[in-house]
Every structure is written in C-alpha cells, then in structure tokens.
Short mmCIF file of C-alpha atoms in Angstrom, two decimals:
data_model
loop_
_atom_site.label_atom_id
_atom_site.label_comp_id
_atom_site.label_asym_id
_atom_site.label_seq_id
_atom_site.Cartn_x
_atom_site.Cartn_y
_atom_site.Cartn_z
CA MET A 362 -66.64 160.99 -127.24
CA SER A 363 -69.03 163.86 -126.50
CA GLU A 364 -72.48 163.35 -125.02
CA SER A 365 -74.01 164.21 -128.39
CA GLY A 366 -72.80 160.85 -129.64
CA ARG A 367 -74.24 158.72 -126.82
CA ARG A 368 -77.50 159.40 -125.14
CA GLY A 369 -78.61 158.58 -121.63
CA PRO A 370 -76.89 156.83 -118.73
CA ASN A 371 -77.33 153.40 -120.25
CA ASN A 372 -74.97 153.07 -123.19
CA SER A 373 -76.62 149.93 -124.40
CA GLY A 374 -79.87 151.78 -124.97
CA SER A 375 -83.19 151.34 -123.25
CA ARG A 376 -86.20 149.93 -125.07
CA ASP A 377 -89.89 150.45 -124.64
CA GLY A 378 -92.32 147.74 -123.61
CA GLY A 379 -92.66 146.50 -127.16
CA GLY A 380 -88.96 145.80 -127.49
CA HIS A 381 -88.21 148.73 -129.80
CA ALA A 382 -86.04 151.76 -129.31
CA ASN A 383 -87.57 154.50 -127.16
CA ARG A 384 -86.78 157.66 -129.07
CA GLY A 385 -88.95 160.10 -127.08
CA GLY A 386 -91.54 162.44 -128.53
CA ARG A 387 -91.71 163.35 -132.20
CA SER A 388 -90.64 166.76 -133.43
CA ASP A 389 -92.76 168.96 -135.67
CA SER A 390 -92.61 167.98 -139.31
CA LYS A 391 -91.31 170.36 -141.96
CA ARG A 392 -92.41 170.75 -145.56
CA ASN A 393 -90.44 171.94 -148.53
CA ALA A 394 -91.60 174.27 -151.27
CA GLN A 395 -93.38 171.41 -153.03
CA GLY A 396 -95.27 170.50 -149.86
CA ARG A 397 -93.41 167.25 -149.28
CA GLU A 398 -92.89 166.41 -145.66
CA ARG A 399 -89.30 166.34 -144.45
CA ASN A 400 -87.76 165.11 -141.25
CA ARG A 401 -90.85 163.28 -140.00
CA GLY A 402 -89.83 162.36 -136.48
CA PRO A 403 -86.73 162.51 -134.36
CA GLN A 404 -84.91 159.75 -136.19
CA ARG A 405 -84.40 162.25 -139.01
CA GLY A 406 -82.39 164.64 -136.89
CA TYR A 407 -79.26 163.97 -138.87
CA SER A 408 -76.32 166.30 -139.14
CA ASN A 409 -76.68 169.68 -140.82
CA ASN A 410 -72.94 169.94 -141.24
CA ALA A 411 -71.55 170.37 -144.72
CA PRO A 412 -69.57 167.34 -145.95
CA SER A 413 -66.30 169.15 -145.29
CA GLN A 414 -67.32 169.73 -141.66
CA ARG A 415 -68.44 166.19 -140.85
CA THR A 416 -66.49 163.80 -138.67
CA ARG A 417 -63.51 162.26 -140.42
CA ARG A 418 -62.21 160.14 -137.57
CA ALA A 419 -63.22 156.83 -136.12
CA ASP A 420 -64.75 156.98 -132.67
CA PRO A 421 -62.85 154.29 -130.68
CA ALA A 422 -65.96 152.47 -129.40
CA ARG A 423 -67.50 152.26 -132.86
CA LEU A 424 -64.14 151.30 -134.31
CA VAL A 425 -63.97 148.37 -131.89
CA ALA A 426 -67.44 147.22 -132.98
CA TYR A 427 -66.46 147.53 -136.64
CA GLU A 428 -63.26 145.53 -136.08
CA VAL A 429 -65.22 142.81 -134.30
CA LEU A 430 -67.70 142.52 -137.18
CA ARG A 431 -64.85 142.44 -139.68
CA ALA A 432 -63.03 139.69 -137.77
CA VAL A 433 -66.22 137.63 -137.53
CA ALA A 434 -66.93 137.99 -141.26
CA SER A 435 -63.45 137.71 -142.74
CA GLU A 436 -61.61 135.50 -140.24
CA ASP A 437 -64.46 133.29 -139.00
CA ALA A 438 -63.64 134.60 -135.52
CA TYR A 439 -65.84 134.47 -132.43
CA ALA A 440 -67.05 137.83 -131.16
CA ASN A 441 -66.75 136.88 -127.50
CA LEU A 442 -63.04 136.16 -128.02
CA VAL A 443 -62.23 139.12 -130.27
CA LEU A 444 -64.13 141.82 -128.38
CA PRO A 445 -62.21 141.81 -125.04
CA ALA A 446 -58.88 141.99 -126.86
CA ARG A 447 -60.04 144.92 -129.01
CA ILE A 448 -61.39 146.75 -125.96
CA ARG A 449 -58.03 146.44 -124.24
CA GLU A 450 -56.12 147.35 -127.40
CA HIS A 451 -58.08 150.59 -127.83
CA ARG A 452 -58.05 151.26 -124.06
CA LEU A 453 -61.77 151.85 -123.76
CA ASP A 454 -63.10 152.89 -120.38
CA ARG A 455 -66.05 151.06 -118.81
CA ARG A 456 -68.64 153.33 -120.45
CA ASP A 457 -67.19 153.04 -123.95
CA ALA A 458 -66.59 149.30 -123.49
CA GLY A 459 -70.28 148.87 -122.68
CA PHE A 460 -71.25 150.85 -125.79
CA ALA A 461 -68.89 148.81 -127.99
CA THR A 462 -70.23 145.56 -126.55
CA GLU A 463 -73.88 146.45 -127.20
CA LEU A 464 -73.05 147.71 -130.68
CA SER A 465 -71.00 144.65 -131.62
CA TYR A 466 -73.35 142.04 -130.23
CA GLY A 467 -76.49 143.88 -131.29
CA ALA A 468 -75.37 144.31 -134.90
CA LEU A 469 -74.31 140.65 -135.10
CA ARG A 470 -77.42 139.36 -133.36
CA GLY A 471 -79.81 141.36 -135.55
CA GLN A 472 -77.94 140.82 -138.79
CA GLY A 473 -80.73 139.03 -140.65
CA THR A 474 -83.34 141.64 -139.82
CA TYR A 475 -81.01 144.57 -140.48
CA ASP A 476 -80.06 143.05 -143.83
CA ALA A 477 -83.74 142.78 -144.79
CA ILE A 478 -84.13 146.49 -143.98
CA LEU A 479 -80.92 147.50 -145.75
CA ALA A 480 -82.00 145.56 -148.83
CA ARG A 481 -84.92 148.01 -149.11
CA CYS A 482 -82.49 150.94 -148.99
CA VAL A 483 -79.74 149.81 -151.37
CA ASP A 484 -80.06 149.87 -155.15
CA ARG A 485 -78.28 146.56 -155.64
CA PRO A 486 -78.27 143.10 -154.00
CA LEU A 487 -76.45 143.21 -150.66
CA GLU A 488 -74.06 140.46 -151.75
CA GLN A 489 -72.69 142.89 -154.34
CA LEU A 490 -71.61 145.33 -151.64
CA ASP A 491 -68.08 145.26 -150.28
CA PRO A 492 -68.33 143.25 -147.01
CA ALA A 493 -66.66 146.10 -145.10
CA ILE A 494 -69.35 148.52 -146.30
CA LEU A 495 -72.08 146.09 -145.29
CA ASP A 496 -70.62 145.74 -141.80
CA ALA A 497 -70.54 149.53 -141.41
CA LEU A 498 -74.17 149.70 -142.55
CA ARG A 499 -75.17 147.07 -139.97
CA ILE A 500 -73.45 149.08 -137.25
CA GLY A 501 -75.29 152.21 -138.35
CA ALA A 502 -78.64 150.43 -138.60
CA HIS A 503 -78.36 149.04 -135.09
CA GLN A 504 -77.63 152.47 -133.65
CA LEU A 505 -80.49 154.08 -135.55
CA LEU A 506 -83.12 151.45 -134.86
CA SER A 507 -82.27 149.77 -131.56
CA MET A 508 -80.09 152.05 -129.44
CA ARG A 509 -80.64 155.33 -127.63
CA VAL A 510 -78.24 157.16 -129.92
CA PRO A 511 -79.51 160.40 -131.52
CA ALA A 512 -79.89 159.86 -135.24
CA HIS A 513 -77.60 162.76 -136.17
CA ALA A 514 -74.83 161.28 -133.99
CA ALA A 515 -75.33 157.77 -135.34
CA LEU A 516 -75.11 159.06 -138.91
CA ASP A 517 -72.22 161.43 -138.35
CA GLN A 518 -70.12 158.96 -136.36
CA THR A 519 -70.79 155.98 -138.64
CA VAL A 520 -69.92 158.01 -141.74
CA GLY A 521 -66.82 159.30 -139.94
CA LEU A 522 -65.84 155.72 -139.15
CA ALA A 523 -66.30 154.79 -142.81
CA ARG A 524 -64.23 157.75 -143.98
CA ALA A 525 -61.41 156.74 -141.65
CA VAL A 526 -61.27 153.00 -142.29
CA ILE A 527 -62.92 152.41 -145.69
CA GLY A 528 -62.68 155.62 -147.71
CA ALA A 529 -64.49 158.78 -148.78
CA GLY A 530 -66.35 157.14 -151.68
CA PRO A 531 -67.91 154.33 -149.63
CA SER A 532 -68.76 156.79 -146.85
CA ALA A 533 -71.01 158.70 -149.23
CA LEU A 534 -72.90 155.50 -150.05
CA ILE A 535 -73.17 154.63 -146.35
CA ASN A 536 -74.49 158.11 -145.60
CA ALA A 537 -77.14 157.85 -148.31
CA VAL A 538 -78.29 154.38 -147.28
CA LEU A 539 -78.49 155.15 -143.56
CA ARG A 540 -80.56 158.27 -144.27
CA LYS A 541 -83.06 155.96 -145.95
CA VAL A 542 -82.99 153.71 -142.88
CA THR A 543 -84.13 156.70 -140.80
CA ALA A 544 -87.36 156.80 -142.82
CA HIS A 545 -88.94 154.47 -140.24
CA THR A 546 -88.58 153.34 -136.66
CA MET A 547 -87.93 149.65 -136.05
CA ALA A 548 -91.63 149.04 -135.44
CA GLU A 549 -92.49 150.77 -138.69
CA TRP A 550 -89.87 148.80 -140.59
CA MET A 551 -91.40 145.60 -139.24
CA ASP A 552 -94.76 146.68 -140.63
CA VAL A 553 -93.13 147.34 -144.00
CA LEU A 554 -91.28 144.00 -144.10
CA LEU A 555 -94.25 141.96 -142.93
CA GLU A 556 -96.98 143.81 -144.79
CA GLN A 557 -97.97 140.84 -146.94
CA GLU A 558 -96.33 138.07 -144.93
CA THR A 559 -98.57 135.30 -143.58
CA ASP A 560 -96.09 132.54 -142.72
CA GLU A 561 -95.66 132.37 -138.92
CA THR A 562 -92.10 131.09 -139.13
CA ARG A 563 -91.03 133.82 -141.54
CA ILE A 564 -92.67 136.46 -139.35
CA ALA A 565 -90.94 135.18 -136.21
CA ALA A 566 -87.60 134.95 -138.04
CA LEU A 567 -87.75 138.61 -139.10
CA ARG A 568 -89.11 139.95 -135.83
CA HIS A 569 -86.55 138.11 -133.72
CA ALA A 570 -83.59 137.96 -136.12
CA HIS A 571 -83.22 134.17 -136.35
CA PRO A 572 -82.86 132.08 -139.51
CA GLU A 573 -86.12 130.39 -140.38
CA TRP A 574 -84.69 126.90 -139.99
CA ILE A 575 -83.61 127.68 -136.43
CA VAL A 576 -87.09 128.98 -135.57
CA ARG A 577 -88.57 125.70 -136.79
CA ALA A 578 -85.91 123.66 -134.99
CA LEU A 579 -86.44 125.44 -131.67
CA ARG A 580 -90.21 125.09 -131.92
CA GLN A 581 -89.79 121.37 -132.52
CA SER A 582 -87.32 121.18 -129.63
CA LEU A 583 -89.79 122.73 -127.19
CA VAL A 584 -92.40 120.11 -128.04
CA ASN A 585 -89.87 117.27 -127.96
CA HIS A 586 -88.85 118.22 -124.42
CA GLY A 587 -92.41 118.45 -123.13
CA ARG A 588 -93.06 122.18 -123.47
CA SER A 589 -95.60 124.13 -125.52
CA LYS A 590 -94.71 125.37 -128.99
CA THR A 591 -96.32 128.67 -127.98
CA GLU A 592 -93.18 129.38 -125.92
CA ILE A 593 -91.22 129.99 -129.12
CA GLU A 594 -91.68 133.79 -128.93
CA ALA A 595 -90.35 133.90 -125.36
CA LEU A 596 -87.42 131.64 -126.31
CA LEU A 597 -86.45 133.79 -129.29
CA GLU A 598 -86.68 136.92 -127.16
CA ALA A 599 -84.43 135.32 -124.54
CA ASP A 600 -81.89 134.51 -127.26
CA ASN A 601 -81.76 138.22 -128.08
CA ALA A 602 -81.45 139.49 -124.51
CA ALA A 603 -77.98 140.53 -123.40
CA PRO A 604 -76.85 137.66 -121.15
CA VAL A 605 -75.67 138.24 -117.62
CA VAL A 606 -72.11 137.07 -117.04
CA ASN A 607 -72.03 134.02 -114.74
CA LEU A 608 -69.10 133.35 -112.42
CA VAL A 609 -68.15 130.26 -110.43
CA ALA A 610 -65.67 129.93 -107.58
CA LEU A 611 -63.92 126.57 -107.76
CA PRO A 612 -65.02 124.61 -104.66
CA GLY A 613 -62.39 124.59 -101.94
CA LEU A 614 -60.04 126.76 -103.99
CA GLY A 615 -61.72 130.08 -104.73
CA ASN A 616 -64.24 132.52 -103.36
CA LEU A 617 -66.40 135.30 -104.73
CA GLU A 618 -65.50 138.11 -102.33
CA GLU A 619 -63.58 140.07 -104.97
CA ALA A 620 -66.43 139.65 -107.47
CA PHE A 621 -68.96 140.91 -104.90
CA GLU A 622 -66.72 143.90 -104.14
CA ASN A 623 -66.86 144.73 -107.85
CA GLY A 624 -70.64 144.71 -108.11
CA ALA A 625 -71.48 141.03 -108.68
CA ALA A 626 -74.56 139.51 -107.05
CA ALA A 627 -74.90 136.03 -105.58
CA GLY A 628 -76.23 133.44 -108.03
CA GLU A 629 -79.71 132.10 -107.36
CA LEU A 630 -79.47 128.65 -108.98
CA VAL A 631 -76.25 127.04 -107.77
CA GLU A 632 -73.80 127.46 -104.90
CA ASP A 633 -70.48 129.29 -105.32
CA SER A 634 -71.89 131.23 -108.29
CA ALA A 635 -72.34 134.92 -109.00
CA LEU A 636 -73.93 137.17 -111.59
CA SER A 637 -71.80 140.02 -112.90
CA ALA A 638 -72.82 143.18 -114.72
CA GLY A 639 -69.83 142.63 -117.00
CA GLY A 640 -66.79 144.77 -117.61
CA ASP A 641 -63.28 143.42 -117.99
CA LEU A 642 -63.37 140.53 -115.54
CA GLY A 643 -59.80 139.69 -116.47
CA ARG A 644 -58.82 142.53 -114.14
CA LEU A 645 -59.96 140.51 -111.12
CA GLU A 646 -57.06 138.75 -109.40
CA SER A 647 -59.21 135.69 -108.63
CA VAL A 648 -60.09 135.36 -112.33
CA ARG A 649 -56.45 135.75 -113.37
CA ARG A 650 -55.50 132.99 -110.89
CA GLY A 651 -58.23 130.78 -112.30
CA THR A 652 -59.89 130.09 -108.96
CA THR A 653 -62.89 132.11 -110.13
CA ARG A 654 -64.08 131.45 -113.66
CA VAL A 655 -66.60 132.77 -116.14
CA GLN A 656 -69.02 129.91 -116.77
CA ASP A 657 -72.70 129.72 -117.63
CA VAL A 658 -74.75 128.43 -114.73
CA GLY A 659 -76.17 125.69 -116.96
CA SER A 660 -72.67 124.29 -117.39
CA GLN A 661 -72.11 124.56 -113.65
CA LEU A 662 -75.28 122.58 -112.97
CA VAL A 663 -74.49 119.67 -115.29
CA ALA A 664 -70.90 119.36 -114.01
CA ARG A 665 -72.07 119.32 -110.41
CA ALA A 666 -74.82 116.84 -111.25
CA VAL A 667 -72.49 114.23 -112.72
CA ALA A 668 -70.10 114.67 -109.77
CA SER A 669 -72.90 114.30 -107.22
CA VAL A 670 -75.13 111.53 -108.54
CA ASP A 671 -75.37 108.64 -106.09
CA LEU A 672 -73.56 105.52 -107.32
CA GLY A 673 -74.41 103.52 -104.22
CA ALA A 674 -70.87 103.67 -102.81
CA PRO A 675 -70.29 105.09 -99.32
CA ALA A 676 -67.67 107.62 -100.54
CA ARG A 677 -66.19 109.09 -103.71
CA GLU A 678 -62.60 108.79 -102.50
CA GLY A 679 -60.46 106.91 -104.99
CA GLU A 680 -62.92 107.28 -107.85
CA ARG A 681 -61.68 107.99 -111.38
CA TRP A 682 -63.56 110.57 -113.42
CA LEU A 683 -63.34 111.32 -117.16
CA ASP A 684 -64.18 114.44 -119.14
CA LEU A 685 -64.13 112.99 -122.65
CA CYS A 686 -64.46 116.28 -124.61
CA ALA A 687 -62.78 118.69 -122.22
CA GLY A 688 -61.76 121.67 -124.37
CA PRO A 689 -61.52 124.52 -123.69
CA GLY A 690 -61.65 123.41 -120.04
CA GLY A 691 -64.47 125.20 -118.21
CA LYS A 692 -66.39 122.14 -117.04
CA ALA A 693 -63.13 120.24 -116.58
CA ALA A 694 -61.86 122.87 -114.13
CA LEU A 695 -65.02 122.61 -112.03
CA LEU A 696 -64.95 118.80 -112.17
CA ALA A 697 -61.26 118.73 -111.19
CA ALA A 698 -61.94 120.98 -108.20
CA LEU A 699 -64.82 118.75 -107.12
CA ALA A 700 -62.64 115.65 -107.63
CA HIS A 701 -59.88 117.19 -105.51
CA ARG A 702 -62.35 118.00 -102.75
CA ASP A 703 -63.79 114.46 -102.79
CA GLY A 704 -60.52 112.55 -103.12
CA ALA A 705 -61.13 111.53 -106.73
CA THR A 706 -59.01 112.13 -109.85
CA LEU A 707 -59.97 113.47 -113.28
CA LEU A 708 -58.70 112.59 -116.74
CA ALA A 709 -59.48 115.43 -119.15
CA ASN A 710 -59.34 114.38 -122.81
CA GLU A 711 -59.12 116.78 -125.75
CA PRO A 712 -58.20 115.83 -129.33
CA ALA A 713 -56.89 119.20 -130.57
CA PRO A 714 -53.41 120.04 -129.19
CA HIS A 715 -54.04 123.79 -128.97
CA ARG A 716 -57.28 123.20 -127.07
CA ALA A 717 -55.56 120.65 -124.83
CA LYS A 718 -53.19 123.47 -123.80
CA LEU A 719 -56.25 125.57 -122.91
CA VAL A 720 -57.50 122.69 -120.77
CA GLN A 721 -54.16 122.54 -118.95
CA GLN A 722 -54.33 126.27 -118.32
CA ALA A 723 -57.88 125.97 -117.00
CA LEU A 724 -56.87 123.13 -114.66
CA SER A 725 -53.72 124.81 -113.41
CA ALA A 726 -55.54 126.35 -110.44
CA VAL A 727 -56.33 122.82 -109.14
CA PRO A 728 -53.59 120.79 -107.39
CA ALA A 729 -51.84 118.74 -110.07
CA GLU A 730 -52.25 115.41 -108.27
CA SER A 731 -55.99 115.54 -108.94
CA TRP A 732 -55.96 115.70 -112.73
CA THR A 733 -54.28 114.60 -115.97
CA VAL A 734 -54.76 115.88 -119.53
CA ARG A 735 -54.79 113.44 -122.44
CA THR A 736 -54.45 114.70 -126.02
CA GLY A 737 -56.20 112.25 -128.32
CA ASP A 738 -59.39 111.15 -130.04
CA GLY A 739 -62.15 110.62 -127.49
CA ARG A 740 -63.60 107.84 -129.62
CA GLU A 741 -60.55 105.71 -128.77
CA VAL A 742 -60.67 106.07 -124.98
CA GLY A 743 -63.37 103.45 -124.47
CA GLY A 744 -61.36 100.85 -126.35
CA GLU A 745 -58.07 101.77 -124.71
CA GLN A 746 -59.41 102.05 -121.15
CA PRO A 747 -62.58 99.93 -120.92
CA ASP A 748 -64.54 99.76 -117.66
CA SER A 749 -62.09 102.20 -116.04
CA PHE A 750 -64.01 105.25 -114.83
CA ASP A 751 -66.71 105.77 -112.22
CA ARG A 752 -68.13 108.95 -113.77
CA VAL A 753 -67.85 110.19 -117.35
CA LEU A 754 -68.91 113.53 -118.77
CA VAL A 755 -69.24 113.55 -122.55
CA ASP A 756 -70.11 117.10 -123.61
CA VAL A 757 -70.16 116.41 -127.33
CA PRO A 758 -69.45 118.85 -130.17
CA CYS A 759 -72.82 120.22 -131.24
CA SER A 760 -74.55 123.00 -133.18
CA GLY A 761 -74.55 125.34 -130.19
CA LEU A 762 -78.21 126.28 -130.71
CA GLY A 763 -78.52 126.49 -126.93
CA ALA A 764 -75.99 129.32 -126.62
CA LEU A 765 -77.20 131.76 -129.28
CA ARG A 766 -77.50 134.58 -126.74
CA ARG A 767 -73.79 134.31 -125.87
CA ARG A 768 -72.55 133.71 -129.41
CA PRO A 769 -74.47 136.25 -131.47
CA GLU A 770 -72.81 135.38 -134.78
CA SER A 771 -73.39 131.63 -134.59
CA ARG A 772 -77.03 131.71 -135.68
CA TRP A 773 -75.96 133.04 -139.11
CA ARG A 774 -73.09 130.56 -139.47
CA ARG A 775 -74.94 127.34 -138.81
CA ALA A 776 -76.99 125.33 -141.32
CA PRO A 777 -79.19 122.23 -140.98
CA LYS A 778 -76.43 120.20 -142.60
CA ASP A 779 -74.20 120.87 -139.58
CA ILE A 780 -76.55 118.96 -137.30
CA ALA A 781 -76.72 116.01 -139.67
CA ASP A 782 -72.93 115.96 -140.03
CA LEU A 783 -72.37 115.97 -136.25
CA GLY A 784 -74.71 113.05 -135.56
CA PRO A 785 -72.29 110.17 -136.22
CA LEU A 786 -69.54 111.78 -134.12
CA GLN A 787 -71.93 112.36 -131.22
CA ARG A 788 -73.01 108.73 -131.24
CA GLU A 789 -69.44 107.42 -131.46
CA LEU A 790 -68.33 109.59 -128.55
CA LEU A 791 -71.26 108.43 -126.41
CA VAL A 792 -70.45 104.77 -127.19
CA SER A 793 -66.82 105.36 -126.22
CA ALA A 794 -67.91 106.98 -122.96
CA ILE A 795 -70.15 104.01 -122.15
CA ASP A 796 -67.35 101.57 -122.92
CA ALA A 797 -65.00 103.55 -120.64
CA VAL A 798 -67.32 103.65 -117.62
CA LYS A 799 -67.26 100.89 -115.01
CA PRO A 800 -70.28 98.65 -114.43
CA GLY A 801 -72.36 100.57 -111.90
CA GLY A 802 -70.87 103.88 -113.08
CA VAL A 803 -72.65 106.74 -114.81
CA VAL A 804 -72.21 108.66 -118.07
CA ALA A 805 -73.58 112.17 -118.48
CA TYR A 806 -74.36 112.89 -122.14
CA VAL A 807 -74.47 116.68 -122.50
CA THR A 808 -75.04 119.12 -125.36
CA CYS A 809 -75.47 122.87 -125.56
CA SER A 810 -78.37 122.33 -127.92
CA PRO A 811 -82.01 121.38 -127.43
CA HIS A 812 -82.36 119.98 -130.96
CA PRO A 813 -83.87 116.46 -130.87
CA ALA A 814 -81.37 115.21 -133.46
CA GLU A 815 -78.53 116.07 -131.06
CA THR A 816 -80.22 115.08 -127.80
CA THR A 817 -82.94 112.49 -127.38
CA ALA A 818 -82.37 110.87 -130.78
CA VAL A 819 -78.69 110.22 -130.03
CA VAL A 820 -79.42 108.80 -126.58
CA GLY A 821 -82.30 106.70 -127.89
CA ASP A 822 -80.24 105.24 -130.72
CA VAL A 823 -77.35 104.20 -128.46
CA LEU A 824 -79.50 102.81 -125.66
CA GLY A 825 -81.62 100.91 -128.18
CA LYS A 826 -78.65 98.81 -129.23
CA ARG A 827 -77.62 97.63 -125.73
CA ASP A 828 -79.36 95.94 -122.85
CA ASP A 829 -76.79 96.81 -120.16
CA LEU A 830 -77.80 100.48 -119.87
CA GLU A 831 -80.51 102.39 -118.07
CA LEU A 832 -81.52 106.05 -117.85
CA LEU A 833 -81.39 107.75 -114.48
CA ASP A 834 -83.58 110.74 -113.68
CA ALA A 835 -81.47 113.67 -114.94
CA GLY A 836 -84.01 116.27 -113.84
CA LYS A 837 -83.84 114.95 -110.28
CA ALA A 838 -80.03 115.06 -110.42
CA LEU A 839 -80.09 118.73 -111.47
CA ASP A 840 -82.59 119.55 -108.73
CA ALA A 841 -80.27 117.95 -106.17
CA VAL A 842 -77.47 120.44 -106.95
CA SER A 843 -79.72 123.47 -107.47
CA LEU A 844 -80.37 126.03 -104.75
CA THR A 845 -84.02 126.17 -105.79
CA GLY A 846 -84.49 122.40 -105.45
CA SER A 847 -87.00 122.35 -108.30
CA LEU A 848 -85.89 123.47 -111.74
CA GLY A 849 -88.64 121.74 -113.65
CA ALA A 850 -86.14 120.73 -116.33
CA GLY A 851 -86.87 117.00 -116.38
CA HIS A 852 -88.90 115.22 -119.06
CA GLU A 853 -89.05 111.44 -119.49
CA LEU A 854 -85.86 111.06 -117.41
CA THR A 855 -83.75 113.46 -119.53
CA ALA A 856 -83.35 117.13 -118.62
CA GLN A 857 -83.41 120.29 -120.71
CA LEU A 858 -82.60 123.79 -119.45
CA TRP A 859 -83.95 126.87 -121.29
CA PRO A 860 -82.88 130.52 -121.53
CA HIS A 861 -86.45 131.82 -121.21
CA VAL A 862 -87.28 129.59 -118.22
CA HIS A 863 -84.05 129.05 -116.27
CA HIS A 864 -81.94 131.98 -117.56
CA THR A 865 -79.21 129.53 -118.56
CA ASP A 866 -77.92 128.27 -121.87
CA ALA A 867 -80.15 125.53 -123.29
CA MET A 868 -78.14 122.64 -121.86
CA PHE A 869 -79.38 119.07 -122.34
CA MET A 870 -78.35 116.19 -120.08
CA ALA A 871 -79.04 112.48 -120.01
CA LEU A 872 -77.62 110.30 -117.22
CA ILE A 873 -76.87 106.75 -118.35
CA ARG A 874 -75.93 104.03 -115.86
CA LYS A 875 -74.10 100.90 -116.95
CA LYS A 876 -75.67 97.99 -115.13
CA SER A 877 -73.47 95.94 -112.80
#
C-alpha cells in the first residue's frame, strides 16, 4: 500500500502523553456559503475523490484485520490464533503485519468505547446493523481515533474494503458513519460521552474500554491482594498496552541465540527468557523445534517456582510431578524440561483429546522418558493415584481476567456468571490435586485471574475443610526464581502478579503443603 495509507515509521501509531492519537497541527477551517464551518481539523481531511474514483479493493492488511474481527464475532475464535494464520495466508510483510496486528487488536480491545461512539453516529441501534458492517465500522473508528493514519486514507481504504467484501450499499453507510466519527478527536469524543456522567466505574469503563463489571472486579481484586484501589487506572491502562512477546528457552534443551540475532532482548525477570518485538516467530528454527517457546513470563515464574520449592529432600531425582490441567502445554513443556534436568518425571493430564494432542506436541522437544500424557478428567486423578506425586501444578480453568492484554476479545465475551459457574470445578480440581500429592509434597494452585472468587476464596474454602494442609510463602517462592530477587507479589502467603507492576499477566499462585 502507498505511504498515503499509512503514516509514519511506526505502523501501530504513536500517541501523545494523554494516550490519544497525535494528529499534528490543525489545518485552517473552511466555511460554506451559509457560514457553517467545514473540515474543522485534520481528521476531516477525507477523500475528495468522486465515488467512481474511490478505492474498490481491499488493502491486504486491513482485510486481515477485518477477517480476524469476523472470525472472532461469528466463529467465537481467538484473535491470537487466527491472526498469524491470516498474516501468512495473505503474505504480509513485516510492516503490513504490524499494521494488521495493531488494527485487529486495537479494534477488538476498544470495542466497547468505539461502539459507544458509533452509537452517536448511526440512526438505529447498533444491534440492528449487519455484524459485518459493524466490524468494518470498528476498524475504521480505530484508525481514525487511535492510529497515525491520515483520515482521508482511513476513510478511503475502509470504504474500499467494504465495497470489496460487503457490497456497494453497505459501503455508502460506512462512509457516512465514519465521516461523522471524524467530527471529534478521541479526547473530544470522551468529553461528549462523559459530559453528564458522574459514576466513576462508568467513566473508567468508557475511557479504558472495559466492561463495567470487570472494572469493579479488578478494583476489588487489587484491594483483596493488598494493593490500593487507586491503582485501577494504571491496571486498566496496562490491559490496553500492546504486550511484549515473551520467549523461554527450555532449560538444558534450548537457547536464545537465534532470538537475540532477530532483535530480541534478554528478559529481566527470569533466566532463559527473552522479550521480542514480535513478527512471525514461527520462522525461527528454535521455535519450530519447540526448544524455544512463546510464554508469558508470569507463567514461567509459577512453573519454575513449583519445580524449585524446597521439600526438605536432598535431591529431586526420582520425584514424580503432575500438571493436572496441562492443555495446551506451555507450562507442561517448561516443567518437563526442568524435570528432565533434575532427574524427575512429569505426568501431564488434559481432559480434552484435541488439547491433549497439543500437550504432546509441546512436550515433544523434551526426551520422552521424562514425561507422559494422560487424557482424562483431572478430578479423577486424586482418587485413582492418591499420595503419588511430589509436586502438583493445578492451573485451573478460569475467567482469564489476568490476560486481557493478550486476549483483546475476551473482555467482551466474559460475564459475571462465568466466574460463578467455574467455582465448583476449580474447587474440585484443587481437592483432586491435594489428594494426589504425597504427604510432605506441595500443590501449586494457579489461575490467570486476580478475582477473589477464583483465587483466595477457592484456596480458603478448601483449606478450611482439612487440617492436614498448610500454606507456604508463595511470594518468597517466586522471589527465589526471579532475577530481581524481590517481586513484591506476596500477600498473606499467596502471591499475585500484575500487568501494571510486574509487566506479566495477572497470575495468582498459592503453594499448599500436605503435612507429613
């Protein structure tokens, strides 16, 4: 695509200090014969082309973003899984892939706020619009309000996309609506939306594009884990920041030389980790072999912590380890590599057959004598193999509120009912893990959520019914495997990582020891 369609060296768009798009200086306003002001500001620099001269093709990068939004909406797909495949399918180069990534994730992440703006520009309820039209409007709104794309290019290219994949009639509607969007900058739209709003939660939800219930839940979570509720703004901002890709080299099996040669930097929190600027990491030979993996550093820390905690034995050789909820296999691969290094073995359990195959693929880089995959219900393992394992990781299914920055669509999919529905399963899995661990062994209860109903409440309920369990200091265990030596994640023996503090997913961990 020509430079008129993408502005500046940074495809993802730079923002000013207030978090809004930096559009440069304003142009002189123009008035028509009636004295009404036209084109007030640069965002109104839309195309002067006649309809017959406007773009009628789909720019590949924008087409990728549109296809990702469509897959998320119509197929319940995950953007982080769909996007790489679409980038390869359309053969985007690094520059266009970066643009498509920012456009896809940005439109999904900001959906709630963009919909509130679009609702002011459409003459009918948004739910009455064809979903494909609404996705195209979201793509256009993100370009106009939050990216360094000239307004005329954003309009022309989005309408061209609509003409190519939706039709001429809908493209006219999209053109008209997006011209209304250009009436204000993002900061001005916020003033319009919040003009008479006094509720702090509603204000934060609109400003930071989170559902109101999640804003309340995260504020409560901060307080529950010993932090100030005033951190909520920083936490919401961290959720909206484009995450850095984290890599891990499996101990004793992989190294990061290839990643460093391709621009990655050494990780600052945990050994054998790196931070990558992105791109198609599947092109790296070490990633294809599976000896280097994409994995959030929070996940790396909790896996290393459960493998390293002192059980009072002189050596780990001969120990049996269990990953009770192993799919899709990221933590299991790291645990298996650590088990192989230390002379232990790992049983990785996953109930869903297709996910169990993913676990096997993830573990394939580790010598086969060090691991086994079981396909079955994790709630049955404790009864079938009681007092059998020295270390157990139970990373339970959860709401995923701790990974909103990496899964931009998930905030709009989840509802409070999901957390309530998951509670019984989380408790049953933790009980099974405790039954499976040997006396003197340790269970790591882990969630990618800071919500009290999924973290401290589950642990408290299970421990309250037994007298053979004790909490170990999880914060101290994380510090022991961290390069910094002091993460400050511990609170009342449990540990909670945060995106705005530790630059990780919001991983929770409790270490539970079964008394001898």
